[in-house]
XYZ file of C-alpha atoms in Angstrom:
730
model
C -13.476 -24.118 22.779
C -12.997 -22.666 26.128
C -16.224 -23.598 28.112
C -16.223 -20.634 30.261
C -16.995 -17.872 27.595
C -18.595 -15.259 29.726
C -20.481 -13.244 27.335
C -21.331 -12.646 23.534
C -21.942 -9.592 21.443
C -25.704 -10.393 21.452
C -25.730 -10.784 25.131
C -23.079 -8.335 26.599
C -22.672 -8.604 30.286
C -25.413 -11.460 30.538
C -24.420 -14.150 33.138
C -24.557 -17.633 32.011
C -23.972 -18.756 35.638
C -25.238 -16.870 38.731
C -22.687 -15.926 41.399
C -22.941 -17.975 44.575
C -25.684 -16.884 46.765
C -23.633 -15.751 49.417
C -21.708 -13.130 47.133
C -24.656 -11.822 45.407
C -25.768 -9.155 48.106
C -22.148 -8.131 48.741
C -21.459 -7.566 45.023
C -24.687 -5.750 44.463
C -23.866 -3.507 47.276
C -20.293 -2.900 46.044
C -21.552 -2.135 42.609
C -23.546 0.679 43.690
C -20.260 2.586 44.365
C -18.262 0.731 41.710
C -20.064 1.378 38.503
C -17.730 3.456 35.919
C -18.689 6.915 35.051
C -20.870 7.373 31.975
C -20.484 3.550 31.167
C -23.694 2.999 29.222
C -23.941 0.770 26.409
C -22.714 1.849 22.859
C -25.564 2.683 20.393
C -24.211 -0.061 17.934
C -23.372 -2.534 20.700
C -20.413 -4.028 21.833
C -17.757 -3.585 19.030
C -13.783 -3.465 18.622
C -14.541 -0.201 16.955
C -15.537 1.302 20.417
C -11.593 1.404 21.091
C -10.775 5.036 20.276
C -7.745 7.151 20.865
C -8.483 9.184 23.876
C -5.213 10.457 24.858
C -2.269 12.117 23.096
C 1.271 10.840 23.075
C 4.430 12.225 21.706
C 7.890 11.077 22.128
C 9.202 11.611 25.508
C 5.804 11.652 27.110
C 7.089 9.463 29.900
C 10.416 10.372 30.815
C 11.590 6.888 31.810
C 10.467 5.289 28.448
C 13.343 4.824 25.900
C 11.599 5.396 22.706
C 14.285 3.504 20.771
C 13.646 0.424 22.807
C 11.390 -2.276 21.299
C 8.359 -0.976 23.159
C 9.169 2.792 22.340
C 7.651 5.038 19.894
C 10.290 4.660 17.313
C 9.928 0.807 17.213
C 6.626 -0.975 18.293
C 4.848 1.988 20.048
C 3.142 -0.538 22.688
C 3.523 1.876 25.478
C 2.108 4.583 23.423
C -0.827 2.615 22.183
C -1.875 1.445 25.541
C -1.671 5.085 26.926
C -3.360 6.635 23.721
C -6.479 4.111 24.175
C -6.706 4.930 27.958
C -5.733 1.441 29.169
C -2.495 2.030 31.015
C -1.375 5.211 32.745
C 1.597 6.612 34.478
C 2.306 7.245 38.201
C 1.690 10.315 39.777
C 5.115 11.598 39.346
C 4.710 11.087 35.485
C 6.802 7.932 35.102
C 5.636 4.702 33.261
C 7.938 2.306 34.888
C 8.288 0.036 31.917
C 10.371 -2.595 33.691
C 8.202 -2.660 36.738
C 6.191 -5.839 37.502
C 2.521 -5.762 36.925
C 0.432 -6.676 39.928
C -2.856 -8.749 39.867
C -4.586 -5.482 40.645
C -3.170 -3.618 37.685
C -3.814 -6.664 35.228
C -7.437 -6.704 36.506
C -7.742 -2.897 36.033
C -6.607 -3.020 32.420
C -9.026 -5.759 31.637
C -11.856 -3.978 33.334
C -11.210 -1.063 31.106
C -10.986 -3.049 28.232
C -14.321 -4.800 28.809
C -16.031 -1.553 29.592
C -14.819 0.154 26.555
C -15.720 -2.673 24.303
C -19.325 -2.349 25.522
C -19.426 1.353 24.806
C -18.538 2.658 28.166
C -15.990 5.315 28.907
C -13.541 3.237 30.619
C -13.464 5.596 33.553
C -14.024 4.308 37.030
C -14.419 6.170 40.420
C -11.592 4.690 42.631
C -12.169 3.990 46.185
C -10.086 2.450 49.135
C -8.245 0.407 48.150
C -7.767 1.983 44.769
C -8.394 -1.280 42.758
C -11.545 -2.379 44.637
C -13.700 -0.728 41.849
C -11.896 -2.600 39.236
C -12.018 -6.158 41.067
C -15.700 -5.661 41.776
C -16.511 -4.937 38.229
C -14.351 -7.828 37.050
C -16.164 -10.134 39.176
C -19.537 -8.980 38.493
C -18.823 -9.288 34.659
C -17.195 -12.707 34.981
C -13.679 -11.508 33.933
C -12.557 -13.263 37.033
C -14.083 -15.689 39.643
C -14.549 -15.107 43.462
C -11.692 -17.314 44.497
C -9.300 -16.685 41.682
C -6.870 -14.397 43.629
C -6.292 -14.014 47.427
C -3.715 -11.176 47.059
C -4.203 -8.415 44.487
C -0.942 -6.694 45.396
C 1.392 -9.367 44.482
C 3.063 -9.541 40.867
C 0.966 -11.167 38.572
C 2.430 -14.197 36.657
C 2.306 -14.245 32.738
C -0.123 -16.859 32.696
C -2.491 -15.051 35.140
C -2.334 -11.843 33.076
C -3.114 -13.710 29.995
C -6.100 -15.454 31.758
C -7.491 -11.928 32.973
C -6.833 -10.315 29.549
C -8.344 -13.196 27.513
C -11.690 -12.826 29.440
C -12.032 -9.204 28.934
C -13.354 -9.825 25.251
C -15.830 -12.346 23.908
C -13.895 -15.424 22.467
C -15.231 -14.509 18.863
C -12.795 -11.399 18.887
C -9.791 -13.812 19.134
C -10.031 -15.710 15.625
C -7.616 -18.127 14.958
C -4.610 -16.951 12.720
C -1.803 -19.165 13.655
C -1.253 -22.902 14.083
C -0.415 -24.253 17.572
C 0.481 -27.822 17.934
C 2.663 -27.616 21.112
C 4.632 -24.998 23.006
C 7.714 -25.791 24.853
C 6.824 -24.786 28.316
C 2.961 -25.040 28.163
C 0.975 -28.254 28.566
C -2.262 -29.304 29.868
C -0.934 -29.085 33.392
C 0.164 -25.432 33.054
C -2.338 -23.073 34.690
C -4.742 -21.431 32.469
C -3.122 -23.282 29.412
C -6.307 -23.068 27.423
C -6.200 -19.216 27.721
C -2.615 -19.150 26.797
C -3.083 -21.369 23.680
C -6.037 -19.197 22.554
C -4.044 -16.118 22.663
C -1.100 -17.673 20.593
C -3.411 -18.778 18.019
C -5.125 -15.346 17.663
C -1.527 -13.975 17.216
C -1.517 -11.875 20.535
C 1.199 -13.751 22.084
C 4.339 -14.774 20.188
C 6.672 -16.207 22.928
C 10.038 -15.137 24.129
C 12.125 -16.834 21.357
C 11.830 -18.423 18.049
C 10.354 -21.740 19.527
C 7.585 -19.704 21.263
C 8.703 -20.119 24.910
C 6.207 -18.365 27.140
C 7.651 -18.792 30.671
C 4.192 -18.919 32.247
C 5.124 -18.671 35.854
C 7.336 -15.894 35.690
C 6.324 -12.248 36.280
C 5.693 -9.711 33.549
C 6.661 -6.230 33.343
C 4.543 -3.130 32.237
C 6.060 -2.748 28.772
C 5.230 -6.512 28.056
C 1.807 -6.091 29.189
C 1.447 -2.973 27.023
C 2.367 -5.048 24.160
C -0.093 -7.836 24.725
C -3.027 -5.430 25.486
C -2.147 -3.490 22.566
C -2.824 -6.666 20.342
C -5.877 -7.561 22.273
C -7.701 -4.348 21.392
C -5.939 -3.833 17.665
C -6.314 -6.932 15.671
C -4.086 -5.246 12.959
C -1.081 -5.711 15.535
C -1.573 -9.399 15.709
C 0.702 -11.864 14.161
C -0.346 -13.998 11.331
C 0.701 -17.263 9.621
C 2.949 -18.622 12.451
C 3.299 -22.203 13.443
C 4.293 -23.611 16.753
C 6.564 -25.356 16.916
C 8.217 -23.409 14.199
C 8.703 -25.339 11.231
C 11.501 -24.353 8.652
C 9.755 -22.278 5.875
C 10.528 -23.121 2.457
C 10.501 -19.756 0.780
C 9.432 -19.270 -2.735
C 11.118 -15.948 -3.219
C 13.301 -17.334 -5.884
C 13.150 -15.174 -8.926
C 15.543 -12.294 -9.961
C 12.555 -10.115 -11.177
C 8.829 -10.506 -11.478
C 5.754 -8.585 -12.897
C 2.205 -8.174 -11.684
C -0.341 -10.776 -12.523
C -2.208 -10.108 -15.782
C -4.875 -12.401 -16.954
C -3.846 -14.909 -14.586
C -0.267 -15.068 -15.548
C 2.818 -13.151 -14.418
C 6.249 -13.023 -15.929
C 9.274 -14.086 -13.833
C 13.164 -13.809 -14.672
C 15.775 -16.245 -13.343
C 19.460 -16.332 -14.500
C 18.636 -13.822 -17.302
C 15.617 -15.906 -18.871
C 12.005 -14.936 -18.571
C 8.887 -16.941 -18.668
C 5.476 -17.082 -17.114
C 3.815 -18.592 -13.999
C 0.096 -19.096 -13.227
C -1.488 -18.378 -9.809
C -0.378 -21.861 -8.335
C 3.050 -20.881 -9.131
C 3.491 -23.415 -11.890
C 5.907 -22.268 -14.770
C 3.512 -22.426 -17.440
C 5.766 -20.706 -20.120
C 9.326 -21.989 -19.867
C 11.906 -19.417 -18.601
C 13.926 -19.379 -21.731
C 13.215 -16.003 -23.396
C 15.329 -12.839 -23.681
C 12.223 -10.404 -23.268
C 8.393 -10.741 -22.896
C 5.230 -8.684 -22.629
C 2.251 -9.347 -20.279
C -0.574 -11.438 -21.655
C -3.251 -9.611 -23.410
C -6.210 -11.195 -25.050
C -4.905 -14.567 -24.088
C -1.456 -14.190 -25.949
C 1.955 -12.792 -24.808
C 4.822 -11.518 -27.018
C 7.971 -13.413 -26.403
C 11.379 -12.526 -27.829
C 14.612 -14.873 -28.253
C 17.550 -14.670 -30.250
C 16.745 -11.386 -31.973
C 13.185 -12.496 -33.147
C 9.769 -12.527 -31.582
C 6.321 -14.248 -31.718
C 3.387 -15.343 -29.571
C 2.724 -17.886 -26.721
C -0.589 -18.740 -25.357
C -1.471 -19.489 -21.622
C -0.131 -23.234 -22.037
C 3.073 -22.150 -23.283
C 2.496 -23.022 -26.866
C 4.369 -20.836 -29.417
C 1.326 -20.092 -31.543
C 2.976 -17.511 -33.627
C 6.421 -18.501 -34.531
C 9.514 -16.531 -33.351
C 10.321 -14.945 -36.740
C 9.378 -11.452 -36.384
C 11.384 -8.348 -35.621
C 8.459 -6.773 -33.502
C 4.890 -6.648 -32.882
C 1.947 -4.826 -31.290
C -0.471 -6.660 -28.915
C -3.566 -8.367 -30.203
C -6.537 -6.190 -30.949
C -9.818 -7.644 -32.213
C -7.985 -11.006 -32.833
C -5.341 -9.411 -35.011
C -1.635 -8.435 -34.035
C 0.407 -6.100 -36.125
C 3.829 -7.745 -36.836
C 7.039 -6.269 -38.400
C 9.379 -8.051 -40.656
C 12.294 -6.404 -42.403
C 10.758 -2.970 -41.422
C 7.366 -3.806 -43.168
C 4.100 -4.385 -41.391
C 1.644 -7.135 -41.608
C -0.749 -8.957 -39.470
C -1.366 -12.423 -37.807
C -4.383 -13.799 -36.408
C -4.580 -15.810 -33.017
C -4.092 -19.238 -34.892
C -0.745 -17.906 -35.757
C -1.492 -17.548 -39.490
C 0.161 -14.431 -41.481
C -3.321 -13.239 -42.825
C -1.904 -10.052 -44.172
C 1.674 -10.035 -45.543
C 4.230 -7.744 -44.282
C 4.134 -5.302 -47.087
C 3.122 -1.978 -45.702
C 5.419 0.975 -44.564
C 3.102 1.715 -41.765
C -0.219 0.556 -40.087
C -2.557 0.931 -37.099
C -4.512 -1.496 -34.864
C -7.845 -2.895 -36.262
C -10.771 -0.998 -35.099
C -14.310 -1.987 -35.911
C -12.838 -4.553 -38.276
C -10.604 -2.089 -40.343
C -7.084 -1.111 -40.058
C -5.279 1.915 -41.508
C -2.269 0.973 -43.775
C 0.395 2.961 -45.629
C 1.898 1.607 -49.093
C 4.581 3.998 -50.271
C 3.131 7.450 -49.838
C -0.546 6.412 -49.978
C -2.935 5.330 -47.528
C -6.300 3.344 -47.062
C -8.030 0.700 -45.118
C -7.967 -3.120 -45.020
C -10.295 -5.598 -43.477
C -9.206 -8.699 -41.523
C -8.553 -10.696 -44.634
C -6.234 -8.081 -46.152
C -8.644 -6.773 -48.673
C -8.447 -3.276 -49.385
C -11.867 -1.902 -48.294
C -10.716 1.781 -48.743
C -8.290 1.637 -51.794
C -4.815 2.627 -50.942
C -4.985 5.738 -53.025
C -5.269 8.761 -50.668
C -2.753 11.146 -49.428
C -4.032 11.171 -45.835
C -6.778 10.019 -43.737
C -8.244 10.160 -40.197
C -9.846 7.644 -37.976
C -13.499 6.562 -38.446
C -15.992 8.700 -36.350
C -19.614 8.048 -36.599
C -18.896 5.622 -39.477
C -17.114 7.994 -41.558
C -13.477 8.823 -42.157
C -11.927 11.801 -43.628
C -9.554 11.389 -46.465
C -7.482 13.641 -48.578
C -6.565 13.654 -52.298
C -3.991 16.411 -53.049
C -5.065 19.334 -50.980
C -9.000 18.335 -51.003
C -10.816 16.545 -48.270
C -13.839 14.259 -48.508
C -15.327 11.258 -46.734
C -15.523 7.431 -47.123
C -17.694 5.158 -45.241
C -16.816 1.754 -43.693
C -17.590 -0.107 -46.875
C -15.097 1.955 -48.717
C -17.471 4.074 -50.575
C -16.347 7.689 -51.303
C -19.742 9.003 -50.152
C -18.524 12.663 -50.130
C -16.115 13.653 -52.884
C -12.675 15.139 -52.147
C -13.991 18.705 -52.971
C -13.508 20.603 -49.724
C -10.611 22.904 -48.620
C -10.799 21.539 -45.030
C -13.237 19.519 -42.855
C -13.664 18.347 -39.411
C -14.818 14.846 -38.195
C -18.474 14.239 -38.086
C -20.334 15.293 -35.016
C -24.034 14.702 -34.250
C -24.468 13.489 -37.761
C -22.767 16.789 -39.425
C -19.299 17.834 -40.586
C -17.918 21.390 -40.642
C -16.518 21.956 -43.989
C -14.503 24.774 -45.499
C -15.332 26.087 -49.006
C -12.723 28.800 -49.649
C -12.534 30.843 -46.431
C -16.310 30.167 -45.727
C -17.803 27.438 -43.378
C -20.638 25.355 -43.854
C -22.078 21.911 -42.567
C -22.863 18.800 -44.655
C -24.679 15.707 -43.629
C -23.578 12.075 -44.189
C -25.044 11.875 -47.684
C -22.929 15.019 -48.622
C -25.938 17.220 -48.751
C -25.081 20.866 -47.896
C -27.481 21.467 -44.781
C -25.878 24.788 -43.736
C -24.522 26.618 -46.976
C -20.775 27.827 -46.696
C -21.737 31.563 -45.631
C -20.161 31.962 -42.365
C -16.512 33.081 -41.580
C -16.107 30.978 -38.594
C -17.803 28.079 -36.949
C -17.518 25.139 -34.492
C -18.820 21.625 -34.768
C -22.219 20.730 -33.354
C -22.602 20.070 -29.808
C -25.865 19.281 -28.278
C -27.736 20.134 -31.353
C -26.300 23.656 -31.787
C -23.237 25.093 -33.657
C -21.698 28.407 -32.878
C -20.985 30.399 -36.112
C -19.470 33.785 -36.855
C -19.548 36.699 -39.287
C -16.511 38.670 -39.857
C -18.412 41.584 -41.335
C -20.362 41.855 -38.095
C -17.546 40.694 -35.968
C -20.179 38.699 -34.104
C -21.423 35.237 -33.615
C -24.469 33.209 -32.611
C -25.856 29.723 -32.779
C -27.589 27.626 -35.575
C -29.586 24.495 -35.072
C -29.421 21.532 -37.306
C -31.733 22.877 -39.732
C -29.331 25.815 -40.328
C -31.837 28.113 -38.659
C -30.174 30.994 -36.886
C -31.567 30.440 -33.375
C -29.258 32.863 -31.401
C -28.489 35.940 -33.486
C -25.055 37.073 -34.505
C -24.755 39.581 -31.725
C -22.165 38.170 -29.245
C -18.512 38.473 -29.114
C -17.739 34.876 -28.055
C -19.367 31.671 -26.589
C -18.709 28.215 -25.135
C -20.634 25.207 -26.403
C -24.067 24.477 -24.707
C -24.123 22.421 -21.643
C -27.283 21.295 -19.873
C -29.050 23.242 -22.431
C -27.299 26.559 -21.726
C -24.395 28.421 -23.410
C -22.292 31.027 -21.846
C -21.965 33.901 -24.070
C -19.685 37.116 -23.939
C -20.549 40.694 -24.856
C -18.315 43.714 -24.240
C -16.413 41.702 -21.607
C -19.314 40.397 -19.750
C -20.779 36.991 -19.384
C -24.328 35.771 -19.612
C -26.244 32.688 -20.771
C -28.507 31.931 -23.752
C -30.955 28.789 -23.829
C -31.538 26.597 -26.839
C -34.616 28.707 -27.956
C -32.322 31.659 -28.240
C -33.701 33.435 -25.154
C -30.998 35.442 -23.287
C -31.893 33.877 -20.059
C -28.958 35.667 -18.053
C -27.975 38.976 -19.246
C -24.402 39.395 -19.942
C -23.642 41.311 -16.658
C -20.982 39.279 -15.003
C -17.050 39.641 -15.156
C -16.881 35.683 -15.167
C -18.955 32.599 -15.388
C -18.414 28.893 -15.941
C -20.579 26.199 -17.543
C -23.890 24.858 -15.768
C -23.459 21.647 -13.745
C -26.379 19.994 -12.117
C -28.434 23.110 -12.850
C -26.031 25.769 -11.211
C -23.327 27.944 -12.704
C -20.742 30.031 -10.783
C -20.517 33.685 -11.723
C -18.214 36.443 -10.725
C -18.942 40.110 -10.141
C -16.771 42.818 -8.674
C -14.169 40.150 -7.512
C -16.837 38.074 -5.759
C -18.119 34.771 -6.752
C -21.501 32.985 -6.057
C -23.827 30.616 -7.995
C -26.917 31.168 -10.185
C -29.665 28.668 -11.441
C -30.960 28.456 -14.871
C -33.494 31.048 -14.344
C -30.641 33.502 -13.503
C -31.593 33.672 -10.045
C -28.771 33.869 -7.372
C -28.742 30.753 -5.224
C -25.446 31.139 -3.541
C -24.776 34.760 -2.712
C -22.060 36.434 -4.749
C -20.025 37.223 -1.754
C -17.092 34.792 -1.863
C -13.595 35.245 -2.775
C -13.544 31.996 -4.439
C -15.558 28.838 -4.999
C -14.955 25.179 -6.431
C -17.415 23.121 -8.433
C -20.020 21.291 -6.361
C -19.182 17.820 -5.524
C -21.595 15.569 -3.647
C -23.958 18.724 -3.244
C -21.302 20.667 -1.533
C -18.845 23.305 -2.846
C -15.867 24.904 -1.156
C -16.183 28.652 -0.529
C -13.464 31.075 0.414
C -13.643 34.209 2.606
C -10.266 35.740 2.444
C -7.845 32.962 3.079
C -10.286 30.536 4.959
C -12.567 27.960 3.594
C -15.977 26.584 4.361
C -18.704 24.714 2.486
C -22.092 25.663 0.942
C -24.738 23.531 -0.044
C -26.825 23.713 -3.485
C -29.370 25.578 -1.678
C -26.886 28.512 -0.954
C -26.604 27.732 2.750
C -23.165 28.294 4.326
C -23.311 24.715 6.131
C -19.690 24.653 6.965
C -18.282 28.176 8.350
C -15.286 29.638 6.697
C -12.872 28.648 9.455
C -10.588 26.232 7.753
C -7.222 26.947 6.392
C -7.682 24.364 3.468
C -9.740 21.375 2.381
C -10.963 19.248 -0.310
C -13.984 18.127 -2.026
C -16.474 15.941 -0.287
C -16.174 12.337 -1.349
C -19.284 10.401 -0.090
C -20.281 12.250 3.082
C -16.746 13.272 4.137
C -14.270 16.033 3.311
C -10.857 16.571 4.912
C -10.068 20.059 6.364
C -7.053 21.681 7.699
C -6.843 23.847 10.792
C -3.321 25.399 11.308
C -0.915 22.501 10.412
C -3.443 19.544 11.417
C -6.058 17.845 9.287
C -9.226 15.890 10.123
C -12.492 15.039 8.487
C -15.890 16.653 8.651
C -19.362 15.432 7.539
C -21.968 17.437 5.361
C -23.365 19.053 8.635
C -19.746 20.407 9.435
C -19.605 17.948 12.476
C -15.978 16.889 12.952
C -15.925 13.106 12.474
C -12.213 12.352 12.502
C -10.320 14.868 15.028
C -8.271 17.393 13.493
C -5.114 16.157 14.935
C -3.378 14.663 11.917
C -0.426 15.687 9.980
C -1.672 14.787 6.663
C -4.192 12.692 4.477
C -4.766 11.298 0.980
C -7.759 11.005 -0.917
C -10.101 7.835 -0.508
C -9.092 4.984 -2.601
C -11.054 1.722 -2.545
C -13.135 3.105 0.400
C -10.237 3.940 2.643
C -8.146 7.108 3.235
C -4.659 7.192 4.646
C -3.811 9.541 7.400
C -0.578 10.568 9.064
C 0.245 11.210 12.540
C 3.818 11.890 13.838
C 5.154 10.559 10.669
C 3.100 7.146 11.241
C 0.560 5.815 8.823
C -3.099 4.556 9.486
C -6.324 4.617 7.605
C -10.000 5.622 8.059
C -13.185 4.157 6.182
C -15.822 6.238 4.331
C -17.668 6.415 7.791
C -14.969 8.396 9.348
C -13.943 5.475 11.755
C -10.345 5.277 12.391
C -10.068 1.664 11.396
C -6.113 1.336 11.234
C -4.538 3.473 13.891
C -1.395 5.438 12.698
C 1.231 2.823 13.708
C 3.078 2.139 10.434
C 6.180 3.829 9.007
C 4.774 3.809 5.570
C 1.783 2.592 3.546
C 0.357 2.564 0.265
C -3.399 3.242 -1.027
C -5.677 0.297 -0.953
C -6.115 -1.898 -4.004
C -8.328 -4.953 -4.113
C -9.223 -4.641 -0.479
C -5.763 -4.587 0.681
C -2.877 -2.170 1.276
C 0.997 -2.692 2.111
C 2.402 -1.373 5.280
C 5.820 -0.959 6.434
C 7.369 -1.518 10.051
C 11.007 -1.295 10.927
C 12.053 -1.700 7.279
C 9.840 -4.658 6.640
C 6.626 -4.699 4.467
C 3.463 -6.680 4.506
C -0.244 -6.452 3.853
C -3.355 -5.537 5.927
C -6.920 -5.714 5.107
C -9.713 -3.206 5.499
C -10.318 -4.132 9.136
C -6.472 -3.594 9.847
C -5.728 -7.340 10.342
C -2.277 -8.299 8.994
C -3.063 -10.882 6.248
C 0.423 -11.120 4.939
C 3.265 -11.082 7.550
C 5.362 -7.927 7.723
C 8.529 -9.807 6.870
C 9.380 -8.694 3.425
C 11.992 -6.339 1.966
C 9.476 -4.976 -0.655
C 6.075 -5.850 -2.163
C 4.068 -4.633 -4.965
C 0.265 -4.155 -4.938
C -2.402 -7.025 -5.389
C -3.442 -7.724 -8.754
C -5.891 -10.416 -9.425
C -5.726 -11.410 -5.908
C -1.865 -11.941 -5.975
C 1.024 -9.656 -5.089
C 4.761 -10.028 -5.572
C 7.127 -10.005 -2.529
C 10.816 -9.632 -2.134
C 13.178 -11.263 0.324
C 16.822 -10.405 0.129
C 17.384 -10.021 -3.761
C 14.876 -12.785 -4.700
C 11.050 -12.513 -5.572
C 8.018 -14.579 -5.099
C 4.375 -14.167 -4.760
C 1.638 -14.301 -2.058
C -2.145 -14.544 -2.200
C -4.539 -12.368 -0.177
C -4.805 -15.143 2.666
C -0.873 -14.746 3.088
C -0.047 -18.103 1.450
C 2.911 -18.052 -0.712
C 2.180 -19.241 -4.299
C 4.215 -22.189 -5.014
């Protein structure tokens, strides 16, 4: 623990030790002129989230910065990041001077800006004479430096001095330990500022000049190196993770030829042409001796060797012997197996409960399985008993406890006890819906209940199954249709040309090419006057008239004026509306909350929606306020609470509050899954968490997504696994 920690989040800028009395008055007077412009506290208090992009940087911004060098835009982007966040600037001539030495004054200037921005200030100071005095006074007042630390501010700073100043710009809790430091080659207790150097190595901000972690504390530091360090100070996602000093030889577990994702705590792996399974400790639970495998499902995995297959459990026991030609996974405790092109079933104890005698069969569902013997079908239970005799020419799945069966060219229904409840007397039938089945008698339609009673006589020429207690019926003679209820009463008269099913108690009807709506009492609530209409959703339905679209409520009143060229359905209380080729958003009260000024956009997810202006995208909230600046080249939908954004072919992420959590610094990235996403830099991949912190080092040639807290990784041509803490599964 560093004893001189100078502030905490709860007491930002508070002094644990008063300055010497002879300095107090001088400092107070100098601060009257030294306070930064608009440096008030953040409404949310000191936070790493206060570091925002304030400047725009493109390749070639500084003529003397080679963007292909390690610090350039095409590699680590350290100069760009320091400039974008307002921490380092160029000279009056527009140069950055990456190889130039950093002076003590420049180091203190950067530290002062970091400290001020962290606290919610602007990071902008009014310079005086000499130019650095305002920064030195601020640093002294906020205990970033002490009164007698530096006698000459204009000399080059040593690497140790710069680390000392930078480390005191933030509270110590912002530097959590992510690496192990036992010793460094050229830093010991006698090294100036050694405790601060060790702190920064442990936090992953310093990595050293070579593989051993050599620091060279007493040498000078150039501006490119300073930009790299300060970018790691303010961006935890740029810090290294999982290193040890001194470096020890790492034993990699990337040893398999191929792997699969974890499923039910197990992952299949392949080595030298053979497959087996490992658990999350890396133990090979199922020996690598099989020619093919499927993932575990319901505690069992299909394995195949020597042309035959069976099942193993999670302890590697061959529960179902390898004697079958094929299988499906277990379902309801039973697995369909194939032997000599016949189907049967095994249970989870490995017993062949149903002999392989059937030409075809399906998985068990609600205790029954469909089987075919010869050209006849029926249903068996889990003992193999024929519950529905295998005598029918066809059947469908059980729906609402009833299955349609066919004998010859007639249809009937059986229940789940195998009773032929409804004789096979109908020319056609549909599955039961809401307790009724639509049946055909000749060319007429009617409805029966589950006892077979004819509830609606077969007098209609057309009909649809019941939905929401109502069924559409048609008369060929009239050429019109209407709706009946479950008693068979004609509630909506046969006067309409067409309809859609009821939704939210309303059905869209068509008459003479116009659309309207009827309720379940048969009232024509909305007269058929519209050229187009859609179903009600959340009490509103869009309608079209004379090429324009709006929304009406269930009383038929226009809520959203019918003035727009296009509209989308409401999502999160907001709907996209087009005026010409521009879009905006209206709310459910019909107000145009977001003007139609954008070139493209998408539905709100939570409180945010992305919009496009020109060729750039950003995010707005439900008041239309721009939450994320419209400066990005692309975005993807939110996934696991995070949305990927692209800027100059680099990827970053925002959260659902619109905060830029992960700056666009990565060459590639995937969607978040289980709280993590893989990212790519310079051809290597690793993982970051939702704070942007690198949790799995970016050192792998390829990676998969996290599944059950574990992800596969590839080094060279071999595969292994890591957990979400970055630990390799061994």
